Short mmCIF file of C-alpha atoms in Angstrom, two decimals:
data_model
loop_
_atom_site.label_atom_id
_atom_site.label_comp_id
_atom_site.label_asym_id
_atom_site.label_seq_id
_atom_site.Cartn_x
_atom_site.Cartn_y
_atom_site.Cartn_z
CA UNK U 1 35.38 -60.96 -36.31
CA UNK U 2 33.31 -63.61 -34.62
CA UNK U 3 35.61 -64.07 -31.65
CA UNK U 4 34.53 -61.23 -29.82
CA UNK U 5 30.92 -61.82 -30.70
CA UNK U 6 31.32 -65.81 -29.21
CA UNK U 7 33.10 -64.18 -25.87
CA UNK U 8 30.31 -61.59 -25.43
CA UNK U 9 27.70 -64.16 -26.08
CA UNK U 10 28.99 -66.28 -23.32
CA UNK U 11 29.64 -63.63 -20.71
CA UNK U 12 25.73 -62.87 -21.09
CA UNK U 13 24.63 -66.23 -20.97
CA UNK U 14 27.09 -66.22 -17.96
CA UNK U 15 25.58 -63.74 -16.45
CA UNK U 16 22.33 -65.01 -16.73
CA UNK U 17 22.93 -68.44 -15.12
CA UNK U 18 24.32 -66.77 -12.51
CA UNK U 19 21.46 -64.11 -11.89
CA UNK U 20 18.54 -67.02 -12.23
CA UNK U 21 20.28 -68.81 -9.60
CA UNK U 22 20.83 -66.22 -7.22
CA UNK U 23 16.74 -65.39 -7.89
CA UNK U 24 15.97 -69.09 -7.81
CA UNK U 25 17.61 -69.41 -4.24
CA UNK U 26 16.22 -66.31 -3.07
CA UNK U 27 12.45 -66.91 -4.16
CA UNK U 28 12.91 -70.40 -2.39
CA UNK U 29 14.87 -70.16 0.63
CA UNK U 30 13.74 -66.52 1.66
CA UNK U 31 15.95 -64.09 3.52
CA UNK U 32 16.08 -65.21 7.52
CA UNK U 33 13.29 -63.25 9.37
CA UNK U 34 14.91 -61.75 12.61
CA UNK U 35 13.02 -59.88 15.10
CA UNK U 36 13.19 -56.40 14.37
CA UNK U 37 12.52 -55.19 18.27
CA UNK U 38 12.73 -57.86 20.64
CA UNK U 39 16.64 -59.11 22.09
CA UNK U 40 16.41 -62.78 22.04
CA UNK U 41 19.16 -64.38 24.54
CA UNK U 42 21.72 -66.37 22.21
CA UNK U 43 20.58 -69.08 24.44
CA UNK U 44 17.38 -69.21 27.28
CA UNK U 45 18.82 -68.39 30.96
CA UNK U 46 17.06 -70.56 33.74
CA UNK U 47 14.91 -68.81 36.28
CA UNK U 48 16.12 -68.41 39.99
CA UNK U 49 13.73 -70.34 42.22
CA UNK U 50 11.23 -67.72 43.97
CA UNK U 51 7.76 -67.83 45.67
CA UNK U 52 5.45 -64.81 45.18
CA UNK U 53 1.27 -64.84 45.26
CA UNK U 54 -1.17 -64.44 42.56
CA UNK U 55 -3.86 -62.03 42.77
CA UNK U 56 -6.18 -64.62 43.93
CA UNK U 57 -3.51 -64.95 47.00
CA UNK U 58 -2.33 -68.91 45.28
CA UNK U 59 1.35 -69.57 45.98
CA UNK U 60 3.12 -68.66 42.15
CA UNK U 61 6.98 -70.05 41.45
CA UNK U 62 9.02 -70.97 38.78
CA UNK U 63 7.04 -74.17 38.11
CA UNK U 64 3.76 -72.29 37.46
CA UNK U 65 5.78 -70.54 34.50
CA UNK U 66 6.24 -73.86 32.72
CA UNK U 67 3.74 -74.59 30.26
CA UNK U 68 2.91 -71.17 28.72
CA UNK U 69 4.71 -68.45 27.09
CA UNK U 70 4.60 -65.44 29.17
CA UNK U 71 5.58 -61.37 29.10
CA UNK U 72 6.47 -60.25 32.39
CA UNK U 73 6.16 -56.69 33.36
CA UNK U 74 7.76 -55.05 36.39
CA UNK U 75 5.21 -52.45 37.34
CA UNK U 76 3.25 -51.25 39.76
CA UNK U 77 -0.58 -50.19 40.49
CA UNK U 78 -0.14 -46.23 41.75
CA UNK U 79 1.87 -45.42 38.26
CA UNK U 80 -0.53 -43.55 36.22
CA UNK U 81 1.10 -43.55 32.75
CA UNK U 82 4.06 -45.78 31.53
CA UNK U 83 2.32 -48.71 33.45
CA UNK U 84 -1.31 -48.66 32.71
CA UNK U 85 0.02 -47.90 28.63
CA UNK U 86 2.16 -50.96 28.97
CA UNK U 87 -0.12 -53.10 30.28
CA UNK U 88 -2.75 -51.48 27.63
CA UNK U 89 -0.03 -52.29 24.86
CA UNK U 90 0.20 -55.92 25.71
CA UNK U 91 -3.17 -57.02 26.19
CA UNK U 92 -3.99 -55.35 23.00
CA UNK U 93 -1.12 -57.16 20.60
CA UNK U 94 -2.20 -60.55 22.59
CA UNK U 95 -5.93 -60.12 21.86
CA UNK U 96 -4.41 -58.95 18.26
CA UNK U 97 -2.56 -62.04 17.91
CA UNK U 98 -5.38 -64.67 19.35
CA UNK U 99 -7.90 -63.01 16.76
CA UNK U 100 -5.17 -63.84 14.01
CA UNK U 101 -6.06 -67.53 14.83
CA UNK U 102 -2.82 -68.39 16.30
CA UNK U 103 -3.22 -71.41 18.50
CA UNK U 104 -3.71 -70.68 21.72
CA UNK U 105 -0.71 -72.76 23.09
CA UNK U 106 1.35 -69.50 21.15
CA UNK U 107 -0.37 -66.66 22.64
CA UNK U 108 1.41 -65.44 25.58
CA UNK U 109 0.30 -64.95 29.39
CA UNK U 110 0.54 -61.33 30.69
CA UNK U 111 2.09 -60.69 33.87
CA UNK U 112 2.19 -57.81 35.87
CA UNK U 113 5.14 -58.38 38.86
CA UNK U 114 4.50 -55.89 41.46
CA UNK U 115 7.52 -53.93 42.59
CA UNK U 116 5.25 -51.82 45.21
CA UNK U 117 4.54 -54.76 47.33
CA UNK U 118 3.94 -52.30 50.09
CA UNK U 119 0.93 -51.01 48.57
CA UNK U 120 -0.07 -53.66 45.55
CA UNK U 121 -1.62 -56.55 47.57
CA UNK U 122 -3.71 -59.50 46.45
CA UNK U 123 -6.85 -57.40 46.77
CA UNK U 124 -5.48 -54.26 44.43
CA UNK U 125 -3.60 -56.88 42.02
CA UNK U 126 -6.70 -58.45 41.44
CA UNK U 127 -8.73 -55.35 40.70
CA UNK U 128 -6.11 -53.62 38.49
CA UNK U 129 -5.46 -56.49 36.31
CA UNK U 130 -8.95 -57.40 35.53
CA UNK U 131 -8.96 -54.10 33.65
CA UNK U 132 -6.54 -55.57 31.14
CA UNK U 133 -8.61 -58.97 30.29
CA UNK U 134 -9.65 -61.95 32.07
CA UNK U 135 -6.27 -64.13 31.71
CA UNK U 136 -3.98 -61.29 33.39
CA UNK U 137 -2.17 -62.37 36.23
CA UNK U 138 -0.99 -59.95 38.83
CA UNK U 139 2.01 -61.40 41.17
CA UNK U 140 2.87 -60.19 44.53
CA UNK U 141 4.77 -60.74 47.62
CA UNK U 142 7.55 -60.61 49.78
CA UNK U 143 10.50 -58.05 48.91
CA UNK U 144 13.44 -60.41 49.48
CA UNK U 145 11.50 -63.22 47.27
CA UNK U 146 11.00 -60.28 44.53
CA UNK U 147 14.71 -59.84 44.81
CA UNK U 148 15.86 -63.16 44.10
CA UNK U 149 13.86 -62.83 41.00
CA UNK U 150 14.51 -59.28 39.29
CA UNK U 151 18.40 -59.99 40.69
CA UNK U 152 18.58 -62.50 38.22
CA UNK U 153 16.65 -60.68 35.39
CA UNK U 154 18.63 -57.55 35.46
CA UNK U 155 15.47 -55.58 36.53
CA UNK U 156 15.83 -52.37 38.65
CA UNK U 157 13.77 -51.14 40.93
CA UNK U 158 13.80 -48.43 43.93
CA UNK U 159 11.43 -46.38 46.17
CA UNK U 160 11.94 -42.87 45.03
CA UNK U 161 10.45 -40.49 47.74
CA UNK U 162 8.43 -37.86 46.82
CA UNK U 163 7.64 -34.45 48.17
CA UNK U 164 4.42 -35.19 49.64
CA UNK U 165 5.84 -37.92 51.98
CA UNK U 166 4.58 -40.48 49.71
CA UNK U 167 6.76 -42.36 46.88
CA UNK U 168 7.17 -43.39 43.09
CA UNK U 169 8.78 -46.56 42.30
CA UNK U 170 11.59 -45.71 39.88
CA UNK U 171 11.76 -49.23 37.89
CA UNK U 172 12.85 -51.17 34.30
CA UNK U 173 10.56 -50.45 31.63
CA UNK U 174 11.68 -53.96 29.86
CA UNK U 175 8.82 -56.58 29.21
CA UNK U 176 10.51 -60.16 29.70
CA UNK U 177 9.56 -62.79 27.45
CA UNK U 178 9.43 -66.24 29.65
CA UNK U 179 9.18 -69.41 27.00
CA UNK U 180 7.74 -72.56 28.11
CA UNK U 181 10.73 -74.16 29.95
CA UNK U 182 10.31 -71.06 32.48
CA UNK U 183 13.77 -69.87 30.88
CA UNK U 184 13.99 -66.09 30.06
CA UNK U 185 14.20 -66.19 26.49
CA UNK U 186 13.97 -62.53 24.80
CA UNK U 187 13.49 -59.06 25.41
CA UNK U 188 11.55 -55.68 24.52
CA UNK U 189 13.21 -52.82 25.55
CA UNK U 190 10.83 -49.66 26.31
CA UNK U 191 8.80 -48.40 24.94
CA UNK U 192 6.20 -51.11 24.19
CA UNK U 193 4.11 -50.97 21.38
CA UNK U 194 1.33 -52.83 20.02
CA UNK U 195 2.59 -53.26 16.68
CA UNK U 196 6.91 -54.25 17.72
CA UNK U 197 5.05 -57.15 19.55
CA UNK U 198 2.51 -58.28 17.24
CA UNK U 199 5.81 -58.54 14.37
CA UNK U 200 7.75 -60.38 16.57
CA UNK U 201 6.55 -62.50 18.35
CA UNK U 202 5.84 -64.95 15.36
CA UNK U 203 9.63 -64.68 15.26
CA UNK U 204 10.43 -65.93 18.80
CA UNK U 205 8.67 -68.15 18.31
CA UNK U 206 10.43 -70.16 15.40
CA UNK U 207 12.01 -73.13 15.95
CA UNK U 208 10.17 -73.84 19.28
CA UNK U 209 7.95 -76.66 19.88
CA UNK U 210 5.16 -74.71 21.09
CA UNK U 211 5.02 -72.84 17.85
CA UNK U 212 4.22 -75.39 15.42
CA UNK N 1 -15.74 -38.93 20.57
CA UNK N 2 -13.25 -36.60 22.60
CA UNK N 3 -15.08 -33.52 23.64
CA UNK N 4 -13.23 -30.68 24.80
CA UNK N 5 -14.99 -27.08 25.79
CA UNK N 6 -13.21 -24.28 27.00
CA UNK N 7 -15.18 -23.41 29.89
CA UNK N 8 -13.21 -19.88 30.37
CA UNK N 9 -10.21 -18.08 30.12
CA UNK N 10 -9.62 -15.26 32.40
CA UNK N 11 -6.32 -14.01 31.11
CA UNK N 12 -4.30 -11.45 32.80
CA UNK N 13 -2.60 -9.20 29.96
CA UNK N 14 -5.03 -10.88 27.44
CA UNK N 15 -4.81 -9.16 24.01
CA UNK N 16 -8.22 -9.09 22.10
CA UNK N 17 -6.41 -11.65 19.30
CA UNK N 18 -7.46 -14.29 21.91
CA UNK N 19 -6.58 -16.29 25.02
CA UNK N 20 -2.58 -16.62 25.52
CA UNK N 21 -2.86 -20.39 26.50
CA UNK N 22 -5.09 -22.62 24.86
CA UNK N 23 -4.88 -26.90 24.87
CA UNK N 24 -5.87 -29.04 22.49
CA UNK N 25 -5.76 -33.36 22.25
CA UNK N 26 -6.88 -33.34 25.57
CA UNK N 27 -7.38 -36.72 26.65
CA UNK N 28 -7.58 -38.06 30.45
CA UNK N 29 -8.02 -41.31 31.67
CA UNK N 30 -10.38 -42.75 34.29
CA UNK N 31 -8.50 -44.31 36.89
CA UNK N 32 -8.48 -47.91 37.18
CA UNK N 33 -10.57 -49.98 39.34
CA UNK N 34 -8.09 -51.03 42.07
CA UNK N 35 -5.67 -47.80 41.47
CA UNK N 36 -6.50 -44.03 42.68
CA UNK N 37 -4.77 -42.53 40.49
CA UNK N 38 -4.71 -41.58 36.43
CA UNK N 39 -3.04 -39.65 33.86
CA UNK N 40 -4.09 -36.74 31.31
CA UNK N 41 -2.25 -35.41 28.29
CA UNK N 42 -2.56 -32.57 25.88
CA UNK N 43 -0.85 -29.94 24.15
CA UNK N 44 -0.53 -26.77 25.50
CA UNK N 45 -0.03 -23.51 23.23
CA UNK N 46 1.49 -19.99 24.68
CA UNK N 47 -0.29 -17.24 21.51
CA UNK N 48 1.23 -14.72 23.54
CA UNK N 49 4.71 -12.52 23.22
CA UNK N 50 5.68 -14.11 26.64
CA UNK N 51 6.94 -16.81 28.73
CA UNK N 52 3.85 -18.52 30.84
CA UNK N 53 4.68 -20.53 33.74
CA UNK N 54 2.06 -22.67 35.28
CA UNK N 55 2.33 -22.75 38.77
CA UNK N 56 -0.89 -25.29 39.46
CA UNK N 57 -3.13 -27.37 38.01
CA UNK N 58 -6.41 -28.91 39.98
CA UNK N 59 -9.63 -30.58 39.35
CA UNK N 60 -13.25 -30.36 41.02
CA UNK N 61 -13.15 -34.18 40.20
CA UNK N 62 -9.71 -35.02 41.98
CA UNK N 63 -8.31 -34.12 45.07
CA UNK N 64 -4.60 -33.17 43.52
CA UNK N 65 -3.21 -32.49 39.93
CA UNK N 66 0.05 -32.98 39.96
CA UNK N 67 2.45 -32.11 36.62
CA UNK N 68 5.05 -35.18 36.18
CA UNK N 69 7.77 -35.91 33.76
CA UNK N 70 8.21 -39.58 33.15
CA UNK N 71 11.66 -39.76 31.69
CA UNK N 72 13.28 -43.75 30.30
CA UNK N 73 17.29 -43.99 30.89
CA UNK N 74 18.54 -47.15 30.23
CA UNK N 75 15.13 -48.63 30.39
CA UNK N 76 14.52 -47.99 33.65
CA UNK N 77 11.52 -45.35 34.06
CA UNK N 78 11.82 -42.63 36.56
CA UNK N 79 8.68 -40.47 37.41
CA UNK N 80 9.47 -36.73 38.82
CA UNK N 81 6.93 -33.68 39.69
CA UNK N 82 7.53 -30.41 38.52
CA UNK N 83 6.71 -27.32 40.78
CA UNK N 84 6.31 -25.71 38.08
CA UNK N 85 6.22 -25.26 33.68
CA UNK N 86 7.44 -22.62 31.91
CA UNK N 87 6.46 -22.03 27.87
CA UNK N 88 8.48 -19.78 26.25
CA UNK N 89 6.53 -17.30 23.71
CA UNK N 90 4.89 -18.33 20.95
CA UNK N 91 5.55 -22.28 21.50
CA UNK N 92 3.37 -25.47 22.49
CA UNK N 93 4.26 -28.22 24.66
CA UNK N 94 2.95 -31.46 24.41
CA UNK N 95 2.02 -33.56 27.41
CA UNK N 96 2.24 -37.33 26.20
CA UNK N 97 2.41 -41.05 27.50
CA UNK N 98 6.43 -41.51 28.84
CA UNK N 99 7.22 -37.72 29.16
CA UNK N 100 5.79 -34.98 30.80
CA UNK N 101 1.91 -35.48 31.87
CA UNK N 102 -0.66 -34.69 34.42
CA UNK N 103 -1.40 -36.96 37.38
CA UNK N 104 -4.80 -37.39 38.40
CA UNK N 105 -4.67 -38.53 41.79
CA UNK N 106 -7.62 -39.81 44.31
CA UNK N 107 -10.59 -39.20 42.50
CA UNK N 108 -13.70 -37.59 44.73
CA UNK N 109 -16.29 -39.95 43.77
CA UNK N 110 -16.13 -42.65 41.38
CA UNK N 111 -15.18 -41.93 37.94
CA UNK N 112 -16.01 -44.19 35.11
CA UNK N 113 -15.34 -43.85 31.73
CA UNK N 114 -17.82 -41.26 29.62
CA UNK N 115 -17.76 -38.59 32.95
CA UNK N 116 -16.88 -35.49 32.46
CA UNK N 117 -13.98 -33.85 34.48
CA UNK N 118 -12.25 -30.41 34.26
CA UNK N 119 -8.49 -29.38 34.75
CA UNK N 120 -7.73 -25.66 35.64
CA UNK N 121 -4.61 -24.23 34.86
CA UNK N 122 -3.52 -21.45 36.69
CA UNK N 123 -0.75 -19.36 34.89
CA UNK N 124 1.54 -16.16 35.64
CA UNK N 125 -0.56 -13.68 37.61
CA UNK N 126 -3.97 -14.76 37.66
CA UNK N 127 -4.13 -16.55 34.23
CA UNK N 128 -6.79 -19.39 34.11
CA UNK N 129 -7.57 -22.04 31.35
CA UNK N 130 -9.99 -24.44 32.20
CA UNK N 131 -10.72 -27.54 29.73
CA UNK N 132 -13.17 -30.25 30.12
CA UNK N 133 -13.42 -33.62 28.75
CA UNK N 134 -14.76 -36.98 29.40
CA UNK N 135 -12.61 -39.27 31.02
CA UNK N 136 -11.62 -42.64 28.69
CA UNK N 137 -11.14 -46.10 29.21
CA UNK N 138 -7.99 -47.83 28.79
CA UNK N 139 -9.13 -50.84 26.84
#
C-alpha cells in the first residue's frame, strides 16, 4: 500500500523542483524586452555620403550625424497635418524622455529633412523648426544630394500636383532612427506616437555604448 | 479651454427638432511661424433624414479652406482635396489628424494661438453652419 503513496510523493516533490526553478530563472533572468513598435535592422546599414544645409545655412553630411542619436523625418513645411503632428509627437516623447533623467548623451536629435526643397529654404527651415524646441534641426538642399540620401533609406517622395497649380509632396511617413556611428539603425513605421517612442527607445538603445 | 459657439445655422429644409448639421471637437491649429498653412478637425453630424453634401468651406480669417483626405499606404502619406463631402442621413463624420481634415491655408493677418477664427460650411441648397473657436498651439 505504500508504493503508490512513495511514487506520488516523489512526482510532487518532482514537480516542485521543477516549478521553483523555472520561477527562480524567470524572477532572475527576466523575459528579453523587444521593442514593441520600432523595426530595428538585424544589423546598422552605413549612410551614403551626402551634403545638405542646416537651417542656419552650415554645410550638414554624414559626419555631422556621428556623435548623437538622431530621428530623421522626411517632411516638409506647407503640410498642415501628418507633418506638424509628427514633428509635435517627437519633440514631445524627447522632452518626455530628457525629464525622465536619461542622460543626455541618450536623448535623441530631431530632424526634419526637407523633401520640398523648392519651397523649404534655410530661412522657412529655421522658422518652422523653432516651433518644435530649441535643439531641432531642419536640413535642406539640393534635390540630387536629397536623392543620394532617401535612395539609400528606402524613403519616397514625389511632387503631386494639385488643382490649383500648386503641389503636395506625397512622401514616407517613417521616422529613421540614426545611432551614433551615423548607421541607420531602426525604424517607426507611421503613425508616430508619443507613447510607441517613449517605450522603445530605452530598448534600442540596449547594448549600445551610448546607453550606459 | 476649447470654445466652440455656433454662430448660426441657416438651414434650408430645417425641421423645428434642430439644425441638420451640427460639429462638435472642433479644434484648429494656428499655423506655424515659417508655414502659411494649418489644419482643423472636428466631427460633423447630419440630424436630418438626408444625405448633406458640403460643397465649400471658408474662413474670414484665411484666404481658402480647403477639405483634404490624408490617406498612409505603405507608409508613404498622400494628401488629396475633395470637391466635395457627402454624409449620408443620420451619420457623423469625423475629421482627424492622418485622414480627412480641413486645410487652413494663408492666413489674412497673423494668427497666434488664443485668436478666434470661424469656418462656414456651406451645405446642399443654401445650408450654412458656422463654428468658431480659438486657434491652438502645437506644443
Amino acid at each position: 500500500m505504500s508504493q503508490p503513496r512513495n511514487n506520488f510523493s516523489f512526482i510532487l516533490i518532482a514537480i516542485a523542483l521543477i516549478g521553483g526553478g523555472w520561477f527562480f530563472m524567470r524572477a532572475y533572468t527576466g523575459p528579453v524586452a523587444r521593442p514593441a513598435y520600432a523595426t530595428v535592422l538585424p544589423s546598422p546599414m552605413v549612410l551614403p555620403d551626402f551634403t545638405l544645409n542646416d537651417h542656419n545655412g552650415s554645410t550638414f553630411t554624414r559626419e555631422s550625424l556621428k556623435g548623437s542619436w538622431s530621428l530623421l523625418f522626411f517632411g516638409f513645411t506647407h503640410c498642415p497635418d501628418i507633418c506638424p503632428a509628427t514633428m509635435q509627437s517627437l519633440a514631445v516623447a524627447r522632452e518626455k524622455l530628457a525629464a525622465q533623467g536619461r542622460a543626455a548623451a541618450t536623448l535623441p536629435r530631431i530632424i526634419l529633412i526637407s523633401v520640398d526643397p523648392e519651397r523649404d529654404d534655410a530661412e522657412v527651415l529655421k522658422s518652422y523648426v523653432s516651433n518644435f524646441g530649441q535643439d531641432i534641426i531642419g536640413l535642406t538642399g539640393d534635390l540630387s544630394e536629397l536623392q543620394k540620401l532617401t535612395k539609400r533609406l528606402g524613403i519616397y517622395f514625389a511632387k503631386s500636383p494639385a488643382d490649383d497649380g500648386g503641389y503636395n509632396v506625397d512622401h514616407s511617413a517613417a521616422v529613421l532612427v540614426i545611432n551614433p556611428s551615423a548607421e541607420f539603425h531602426a525604424l517607426f513605421s507611421a503613425p508616430q506616437r508619443v507613447e510607441k517612442l517613449l517605450h522603445d527607445w530605452p530598448l534600442i538603445l540596449v547594448g549600445s555604448p551610448a546607453s550606459r | 479651454m476649447l470654445l466652440v459657439l455656433y454662430l448660426a445655422v441657416l438651414i434650408a429644409g430645417c425641421g423645428e427638432s434642430g439644425p441638420p448639421l451640427t460639429a462638435t471637437g472642433v479644434v484648429a491649429f494656428a499655423p506655424l511661424p515659417g508655414s502659411e498653412v494649418s489644419a482643423a478637425y472636428l466631427t460633423l453630424h447630419n440630424h436630418s433624414q438626408e444625405a448633406l453634401t458640403i460643397q465649400q468651406v471658408s474662413s474670414p480669417e484665411f484666404a481658402k479652406v480647403e477639405i483634404h483626405e490624408s490617406m498612409t499606404v505603405d507608409d508613404v502619406i498622400r494628401m488629396r482635396r475633395l470637391d466635395s463631402l457627402t454624409l449620408d442621413a443620420g451619420t457623423s463624420m469625423q475629421f482627424v489628424s492622418g485622414g480627412k481634415h480641413l486645410m487652413l491655408i494663408e492666413p489674412v493677418s497673423e494668427l497666434a494661438p488664443g485668436k478666434s477664427v470661424a469656418l462656414q460650411f456651406e451645405y446642399n441648397a443654401g445650408g450654412v453652419l458656422i463654428v468658431s473657436t480659438q486657434l491652438k498651439t502645437r506644443m
